[in-house]
Amino acid sequence: MLPRKLKQLVFVSFHIFLVVLFVVANNDFCASVFETHVDFTLLDHVINKTDVADELECQLKCMGNKSCKSFNVHRNGNNAKKLCELNNKTRQMKPGDFKRKKGSTYYGSVQGTCVDVSRQRSGKTKGGQCHPNYKGKLCQTRKLGQSAANPGKSCKHILESKDSEGDGEYWIDPEGKGNPLKVYCDMKTDGGGWLLVANFVLNSTSPPDWTAESSYRGIRNFANNKMGISVSALKELRSHLSFTQLRFHCSKKQGRTFHVTTVSNSTGEAVVEYFSGQKDVRPDSCGSFQRMEDDNSKLVIECESWSNDGKWGFNGGDVERRLYTGFARVPRNYNWNLPYGSWYCDDWYHDPVSPGDFWKIYVR
């Protein structure tokens, strides 16, 4: 027989071990506090039952099941084995089902404060700081867009919710149906809230072959640096987000930078409708956009000469590549063009391409 003090030490050590395991496993909870309730059980939320040797074995089974939020351990008569029940709810989620039952023990976690107490101890802040992805007085509110579990509607939605952490990757769910995707958001330029829908960045002097994404969900492939969605895909995206502006940005190291944003009025709306495939009427160029600070293009200066009639785009051509094939051009002088090996940015057979040259399109 073990001495009484040794038994107590083993018991305490075992429960400390369970605390660490359960808190680590339950990453859905911020700053989880482990709890044990002897002679209690959670009824009607069992997703798995099995006999175990002890509580630790039951704990490990819960850790291995992504749906497990808590577990019950019951004495099994005179049997040396114990009955382990894994629950997909906690007592806080279903308080009416938390009942007293002699011989049973409930194990779960309670969501406590999400304040980063380590920062508080360091003296850097008076009241502590929230863990990443959380906000609020008690730091228990998830920030939008920081995880697939809490996506924003759009980049603009995340920005307006004051959950932006600058330019970078965010999770959005344009359709609001629980099928989020990770995208790139520009949260600084012209007030921010821009969603990247085309991204081409050259890594050599040989431009890549590419195919326009047929679904708007292709925007999640932004990191491959040769992503561009088709006009149909942009139309699909607009049906979910109702964006009102487009932004075009290209730059060559051995050339110039073309960088414009459509204006927020009926003239700019005509441009959005044209490139979203909602209308086939080519919109006027001059007066439909505003020049960004880093733009030094000739195209902007000579907008009245675009396609020889002062309009965006040109008659004919592949409608699905309308966004990429000479939509802004002064014939034989300046052009925006990506396909067929002719990568122009405010030039026309003039400036060679270099690693780092880019072409990007955003919506807001």
PDB file of C-alpha atoms in Angstrom, residues 39-234:
ATOM      1  CA  ASP A  39     -20.882  13.092  -8.646  1.00  0.00           C
ATOM      2  CA  PHE A  40     -22.105  15.022 -11.708  1.00  0.00           C
ATOM      3  CA  THR A  41     -22.566  14.148 -15.377  1.00  0.00           C
ATOM      4  CA  LEU A  42     -23.685  15.823 -18.609  1.00  0.00           C
ATOM      5  CA  LEU A  43     -26.638  13.954 -20.102  1.00  0.00           C
ATOM      6  CA  ASP A  44     -27.795  13.445 -23.707  1.00  0.00           C
ATOM      7  CA  HIS A  45     -24.734  14.805 -25.537  1.00  0.00           C
ATOM      8  CA  VAL A  46     -22.609  11.660 -25.706  1.00  0.00           C
ATOM      9  CA  ILE A  47     -20.913  11.030 -29.049  1.00  0.00           C
ATOM     10  CA  ASN A  48     -18.859   8.008 -28.015  1.00  0.00           C
ATOM     11  CA  LYS A  49     -18.809   5.427 -25.211  1.00  0.00           C
ATOM     12  CA  THR A  50     -16.014   3.050 -24.292  1.00  0.00           C
ATOM     13  CA  ASP A  51     -14.528   1.232 -21.316  1.00  0.00           C
ATOM     14  CA  VAL A  52     -11.264   2.673 -20.007  1.00  0.00           C
ATOM     15  CA  ALA A  53      -8.782   1.858 -17.285  1.00  0.00           C
ATOM     16  CA  ASP A  54      -8.805   5.357 -15.788  1.00  0.00           C
ATOM     17  CA  GLU A  55      -9.599   9.052 -16.332  1.00  0.00           C
ATOM     18  CA  LEU A  56      -6.359   9.651 -18.218  1.00  0.00           C
ATOM     19  CA  GLU A  57      -7.297   7.147 -20.903  1.00  0.00           C
ATOM     20  CA  CYS A  58     -10.680   8.854 -21.287  1.00  0.00           C
ATOM     21  CA  GLN A  59      -8.951  12.234 -21.491  1.00  0.00           C
ATOM     22  CA  LEU A  60      -6.686  11.011 -24.287  1.00  0.00           C
ATOM     23  CA  LYS A  61      -9.687   9.734 -26.221  1.00  0.00           C
ATOM     24  CA  CYS A  62     -11.316  13.161 -25.907  1.00  0.00           C
ATOM     25  CA  MET A  63      -8.148  14.829 -27.157  1.00  0.00           C
ATOM     26  CA  GLY A  64      -8.168  12.551 -30.188  1.00  0.00           C
ATOM     27  CA  ASN A  65     -11.743  13.459 -31.123  1.00  0.00           C
ATOM     28  CA  LYS A  66     -12.183  16.917 -32.682  1.00  0.00           C
ATOM     29  CA  SER A  67     -15.851  17.020 -31.642  1.00  0.00           C
ATOM     30  CA  CYS A  68     -15.162  16.308 -27.958  1.00  0.00           C
ATOM     31  CA  LYS A  69     -15.762  19.281 -25.652  1.00  0.00           C
ATOM     32  CA  SER A  70     -16.007  17.473 -22.295  1.00  0.00           C
ATOM     33  CA  PHE A  71     -16.270  13.949 -20.903  1.00  0.00           C
ATOM     34  CA  ASN A  72     -17.928  11.898 -18.166  1.00  0.00           C
ATOM     35  CA  VAL A  73     -16.287   9.026 -16.288  1.00  0.00           C
ATOM     36  CA  HIS A  74     -18.576   6.546 -14.491  1.00  0.00           C
ATOM     37  CA  ARG A  75     -17.839   3.753 -12.080  1.00  0.00           C
ATOM     38  CA  ASN A  76     -18.792   0.491 -13.749  1.00  0.00           C
ATOM     39  CA  GLY A  77     -20.146  -1.591 -10.875  1.00  0.00           C
ATOM     40  CA  ASN A  78     -17.561  -3.991  -9.493  1.00  0.00           C
ATOM     41  CA  ASN A  79     -15.722  -3.940 -12.808  1.00  0.00           C
ATOM     42  CA  ALA A  80     -12.180  -2.554 -12.638  1.00  0.00           C
ATOM     43  CA  LYS A  81     -12.850  -0.746 -15.894  1.00  0.00           C
ATOM     44  CA  LYS A  82     -14.649   2.609 -16.004  1.00  0.00           C
ATOM     45  CA  LEU A  83     -17.145   3.882 -18.551  1.00  0.00           C
ATOM     46  CA  CYS A  84     -15.869   6.848 -20.581  1.00  0.00           C
ATOM     47  CA  GLU A  85     -18.402   9.090 -22.349  1.00  0.00           C
ATOM     48  CA  LEU A  86     -17.239  11.794 -24.753  1.00  0.00           C
ATOM     49  CA  ASN A  87     -19.539  14.834 -25.062  1.00  0.00           C
ATOM     50  CA  ASN A  88     -19.851  17.329 -27.904  1.00  0.00           C
ATOM     51  CA  LYS A  89     -21.125  19.993 -25.483  1.00  0.00           C
ATOM     52  CA  THR A  90     -20.066  21.455 -22.147  1.00  0.00           C
ATOM     53  CA  ARG A  91     -22.159  22.116 -19.066  1.00  0.00           C
ATOM     54  CA  GLN A  92     -22.054  25.830 -19.907  1.00  0.00           C
ATOM     55  CA  MET A  93     -23.537  25.131 -23.328  1.00  0.00           C
ATOM     56  CA  LYS A  94     -26.275  22.866 -21.934  1.00  0.00           C
ATOM     57  CA  PRO A  95     -26.797  23.747 -18.253  1.00  0.00           C
ATOM     58  CA  GLY A  96     -30.188  22.015 -18.142  1.00  0.00           C
ATOM     59  CA  ASP A  97     -28.548  18.675 -18.929  1.00  0.00           C
ATOM     60  CA  PHE A  98     -25.932  18.905 -16.187  1.00  0.00           C
ATOM     61  CA  LYS A  99     -27.204  16.549 -13.490  1.00  0.00           C
ATOM     62  CA  ARG A 100     -26.057  15.049 -10.208  1.00  0.00           C
ATOM     63  CA  LYS A 101     -25.123  11.369 -10.478  1.00  0.00           C
ATOM     64  CA  LYS A 102     -23.332   9.563  -7.677  1.00  0.00           C
ATOM     65  CA  GLY A 103     -20.258   7.683  -8.799  1.00  0.00           C
ATOM     66  CA  SER A 104     -19.751   9.812 -11.909  1.00  0.00           C
ATOM     67  CA  THR A 105     -17.317  12.645 -12.583  1.00  0.00           C
ATOM     68  CA  TYR A 106     -17.615  15.388 -15.193  1.00  0.00           C
ATOM     69  CA  TYR A 107     -14.488  16.911 -16.787  1.00  0.00           C
ATOM     70  CA  GLY A 108     -14.614  20.054 -18.908  1.00  0.00           C
ATOM     71  CA  SER A 109     -13.269  23.539 -19.413  1.00  0.00           C
ATOM     72  CA  VAL A 110     -14.614  27.005 -18.734  1.00  0.00           C
ATOM     73  CA  GLN A 111     -13.813  29.918 -21.015  1.00  0.00           C
ATOM     74  CA  GLY A 112     -12.072  32.478 -18.873  1.00  0.00           C
ATOM     75  CA  THR A 113     -10.515  35.822 -19.637  1.00  0.00           C
ATOM     76  CA  CYS A 114      -8.414  36.008 -22.780  1.00  0.00           C
ATOM     77  CA  VAL A 115      -6.155  38.710 -21.368  1.00  0.00           C
ATOM     78  CA  ASP A 116      -2.508  37.943 -21.929  1.00  0.00           C
ATOM     79  CA  VAL A 117      -1.376  38.011 -18.312  1.00  0.00           C
ATOM     80  CA  SER A 118       2.240  37.461 -19.302  1.00  0.00           C
ATOM     81  CA  ARG A 119       2.212  40.903 -20.871  1.00  0.00           C
ATOM     82  CA  GLN A 120       0.538  42.282 -17.772  1.00  0.00           C
ATOM     83  CA  ARG A 121       3.311  40.900 -15.584  1.00  0.00           C
ATOM     84  CA  SER A 122       5.933  42.394 -17.869  1.00  0.00           C
ATOM     85  CA  GLY A 123       4.584  45.859 -17.093  1.00  0.00           C
ATOM     86  CA  LYS A 124       4.147  46.801 -20.753  1.00  0.00           C
ATOM     87  CA  THR A 125       0.426  47.415 -20.260  1.00  0.00           C
ATOM     88  CA  LYS A 126      -1.581  48.276 -17.193  1.00  0.00           C
ATOM     89  CA  GLY A 127      -4.500  45.945 -17.823  1.00  0.00           C
ATOM     90  CA  GLY A 128      -2.892  43.296 -20.008  1.00  0.00           C
ATOM     91  CA  GLN A 129      -3.411  42.693 -23.711  1.00  0.00           C
ATOM     92  CA  CYS A 130      -5.710  40.330 -25.542  1.00  0.00           C
ATOM     93  CA  HIS A 131      -4.372  37.208 -27.122  1.00  0.00           C
ATOM     94  CA  PRO A 132      -4.132  37.375 -30.936  1.00  0.00           C
ATOM     95  CA  ASN A 133      -7.496  37.100 -32.736  1.00  0.00           C
ATOM     96  CA  TYR A 134      -9.500  38.368 -29.724  1.00  0.00           C
ATOM     97  CA  LYS A 135     -10.777  41.771 -28.616  1.00  0.00           C
ATOM     98  CA  GLY A 136     -13.160  43.403 -26.127  1.00  0.00           C
ATOM     99  CA  LYS A 137     -13.013  44.319 -22.443  1.00  0.00           C
ATOM    100  CA  LEU A 138     -12.622  40.693 -21.403  1.00  0.00           C
ATOM    101  CA  CYS A 139     -10.933  39.740 -24.675  1.00  0.00           C
ATOM    102  CA  GLN A 140     -13.605  37.126 -25.377  1.00  0.00           C
ATOM    103  CA  THR A 141     -14.793  38.419 -28.753  1.00  0.00           C
ATOM    104  CA  ARG A 142     -13.157  36.869 -31.801  1.00  0.00           C
ATOM    105  CA  LYS A 143     -11.839  39.318 -34.376  1.00  0.00           C
ATOM    106  CA  LEU A 144     -13.369  39.002 -37.825  1.00  0.00           C
ATOM    107  CA  GLY A 145     -11.245  37.469 -40.535  1.00  0.00           C
ATOM    108  CA  GLN A 146      -8.504  36.105 -38.303  1.00  0.00           C
ATOM    109  CA  SER A 147      -9.640  32.490 -38.586  1.00  0.00           C
ATOM    110  CA  ALA A 148     -11.898  30.269 -40.668  1.00  0.00           C
ATOM    111  CA  ALA A 149     -14.158  29.973 -37.618  1.00  0.00           C
ATOM    112  CA  ASN A 150     -15.025  33.683 -37.729  1.00  0.00           C
ATOM    113  CA  PRO A 151     -14.666  35.042 -41.282  1.00  0.00           C
ATOM    114  CA  GLY A 152     -15.655  38.494 -42.445  1.00  0.00           C
ATOM    115  CA  LYS A 153     -18.018  39.128 -45.331  1.00  0.00           C
ATOM    116  CA  SER A 154     -15.305  40.980 -47.237  1.00  0.00           C
ATOM    117  CA  CYS A 155     -12.063  42.876 -46.695  1.00  0.00           C
ATOM    118  CA  LYS A 156     -14.097  46.057 -46.345  1.00  0.00           C
ATOM    119  CA  HIS A 157     -16.334  44.412 -43.743  1.00  0.00           C
ATOM    120  CA  ILE A 158     -13.297  43.419 -41.669  1.00  0.00           C
ATOM    121  CA  LEU A 159     -11.869  46.928 -41.948  1.00  0.00           C
ATOM    122  CA  GLU A 160     -15.139  48.597 -40.939  1.00  0.00           C
ATOM    123  CA  SER A 161     -15.397  46.226 -37.961  1.00  0.00           C
ATOM    124  CA  LYS A 162     -12.023  47.603 -36.812  1.00  0.00           C
ATOM    125  CA  ASP A 163     -10.544  44.113 -36.877  1.00  0.00           C
ATOM    126  CA  SER A 164      -7.927  44.859 -39.516  1.00  0.00           C
ATOM    127  CA  GLU A 165      -4.298  44.195 -38.660  1.00  0.00           C
ATOM    128  CA  GLY A 166      -2.911  45.791 -41.804  1.00  0.00           C
ATOM    129  CA  ASP A 167      -2.244  44.352 -45.246  1.00  0.00           C
ATOM    130  CA  GLY A 168      -2.193  40.571 -45.384  1.00  0.00           C
ATOM    131  CA  GLU A 169      -4.178  37.353 -45.355  1.00  0.00           C
ATOM    132  CA  TYR A 170      -7.719  37.198 -43.967  1.00  0.00           C
ATOM    133  CA  TRP A 171     -10.645  34.784 -43.996  1.00  0.00           C
ATOM    134  CA  ILE A 172     -13.855  35.855 -45.729  1.00  0.00           C
ATOM    135  CA  ASP A 173     -17.160  34.152 -46.546  1.00  0.00           C
ATOM    136  CA  PRO A 174     -18.810  36.191 -49.338  1.00  0.00           C
ATOM    137  CA  GLU A 175     -21.855  33.923 -49.507  1.00  0.00           C
ATOM    138  CA  GLY A 176     -22.304  33.616 -45.741  1.00  0.00           C
ATOM    139  CA  LYS A 177     -22.844  29.859 -46.013  1.00  0.00           C
ATOM    140  CA  GLY A 178     -20.022  28.619 -43.817  1.00  0.00           C
ATOM    141  CA  ASN A 179     -17.576  28.010 -46.653  1.00  0.00           C
ATOM    142  CA  PRO A 180     -14.833  30.592 -46.018  1.00  0.00           C
ATOM    143  CA  LEU A 181     -11.641  31.095 -47.977  1.00  0.00           C
ATOM    144  CA  LYS A 182      -8.345  32.784 -47.230  1.00  0.00           C
ATOM    145  CA  VAL A 183      -7.675  35.870 -49.349  1.00  0.00           C
ATOM    146  CA  TYR A 184      -5.354  38.853 -49.507  1.00  0.00           C
ATOM    147  CA  CYS A 185      -6.598  42.249 -48.333  1.00  0.00           C
ATOM    148  CA  ASP A 186      -4.980  45.639 -48.879  1.00  0.00           C
ATOM    149  CA  MET A 187      -6.014  47.539 -45.757  1.00  0.00           C
ATOM    150  CA  LYS A 188      -4.037  50.732 -46.349  1.00  0.00           C
ATOM    151  CA  THR A 189      -4.229  52.061 -49.913  1.00  0.00           C
ATOM    152  CA  ASP A 190      -6.843  54.787 -50.379  1.00  0.00           C
ATOM    153  CA  GLY A 191      -8.477  53.973 -47.052  1.00  0.00           C
ATOM    154  CA  GLY A 192      -8.111  50.175 -47.341  1.00  0.00           C
ATOM    155  CA  GLY A 193     -10.680  47.397 -47.598  1.00  0.00           C
ATOM    156  CA  TRP A 194      -9.465  46.128 -50.992  1.00  0.00           C
ATOM    157  CA  LEU A 195      -9.827  42.463 -51.990  1.00  0.00           C
ATOM    158  CA  LEU A 196      -7.177  41.119 -54.383  1.00  0.00           C
ATOM    159  CA  VAL A 197      -8.792  39.386 -57.391  1.00  0.00           C
ATOM    160  CA  ALA A 198      -5.808  39.248 -59.765  1.00  0.00           C
ATOM    161  CA  ASN A 199      -2.157  38.933 -58.817  1.00  0.00           C
ATOM    162  CA  PHE A 200       0.752  38.510 -61.203  1.00  0.00           C
ATOM    163  CA  VAL A 201       4.288  38.973 -59.931  1.00  0.00           C
ATOM    164  CA  LEU A 202       7.146  37.932 -62.212  1.00  0.00           C
ATOM    165  CA  ASN A 203       9.972  35.871 -60.751  1.00  0.00           C
ATOM    166  CA  SER A 204      11.999  35.859 -63.966  1.00  0.00           C
ATOM    167  CA  THR A 205      12.178  37.542 -67.353  1.00  0.00           C
ATOM    168  CA  SER A 206       9.934  34.801 -68.758  1.00  0.00           C
ATOM    169  CA  PRO A 207       6.280  35.575 -67.892  1.00  0.00           C
ATOM    170  CA  PRO A 208       4.292  32.516 -66.736  1.00  0.00           C
ATOM    171  CA  ASP A 209       1.575  30.689 -68.601  1.00  0.00           C
ATOM    172  CA  TRP A 210      -1.748  31.020 -66.837  1.00  0.00           C
ATOM    173  CA  THR A 211      -5.459  30.358 -67.174  1.00  0.00           C
ATOM    174  CA  ALA A 212      -8.156  32.659 -65.830  1.00  0.00           C
ATOM    175  CA  GLU A 213      -9.939  31.231 -62.771  1.00  0.00           C
ATOM    176  CA  SER A 214     -13.496  30.280 -63.738  1.00  0.00           C
ATOM    177  CA  SER A 215     -14.848  30.704 -60.175  1.00  0.00           C
ATOM    178  CA  TYR A 216     -14.397  33.645 -57.838  1.00  0.00           C
ATOM    179  CA  ARG A 217     -13.089  31.185 -55.242  1.00  0.00           C
ATOM    180  CA  GLY A 218      -9.917  31.070 -57.306  1.00  0.00           C
ATOM    181  CA  ILE A 219      -8.856  34.292 -55.562  1.00  0.00           C
ATOM    182  CA  ARG A 220      -7.526  32.079 -52.761  1.00  0.00           C
ATOM    183  CA  ASN A 221      -4.682  31.151 -55.138  1.00  0.00           C
ATOM    184  CA  PHE A 222      -3.211  34.647 -54.870  1.00  0.00           C
ATOM    185  CA  ALA A 223       0.073  33.353 -53.428  1.00  0.00           C
ATOM    186  CA  ASN A 224       1.067  31.560 -56.641  1.00  0.00           C
ATOM    187  CA  ASN A 225       1.631  35.000 -58.246  1.00  0.00           C
ATOM    188  CA  LYS A 226      -0.181  34.049 -61.454  1.00  0.00           C
ATOM    189  CA  MET A 227      -3.817  34.285 -60.401  1.00  0.00           C
ATOM    190  CA  GLY A 228      -6.514  36.156 -62.265  1.00  0.00           C
ATOM    191  CA  ILE A 229     -10.255  35.518 -62.291  1.00  0.00           C
ATOM    192  CA  SER A 230     -12.421  35.614 -65.395  1.00  0.00           C
ATOM    193  CA  VAL A 231     -15.117  38.192 -66.064  1.00  0.00           C
ATOM    194  CA  SER A 232     -17.765  35.575 -65.224  1.00  0.00           C
ATOM    195  CA  ALA A 233     -16.046  34.877 -61.907  1.00  0.00           C
ATOM    196  CA  LEU A 234     -15.943  38.591 -61.123  1.00  0.00           C
TER     197      LEU A 234
END
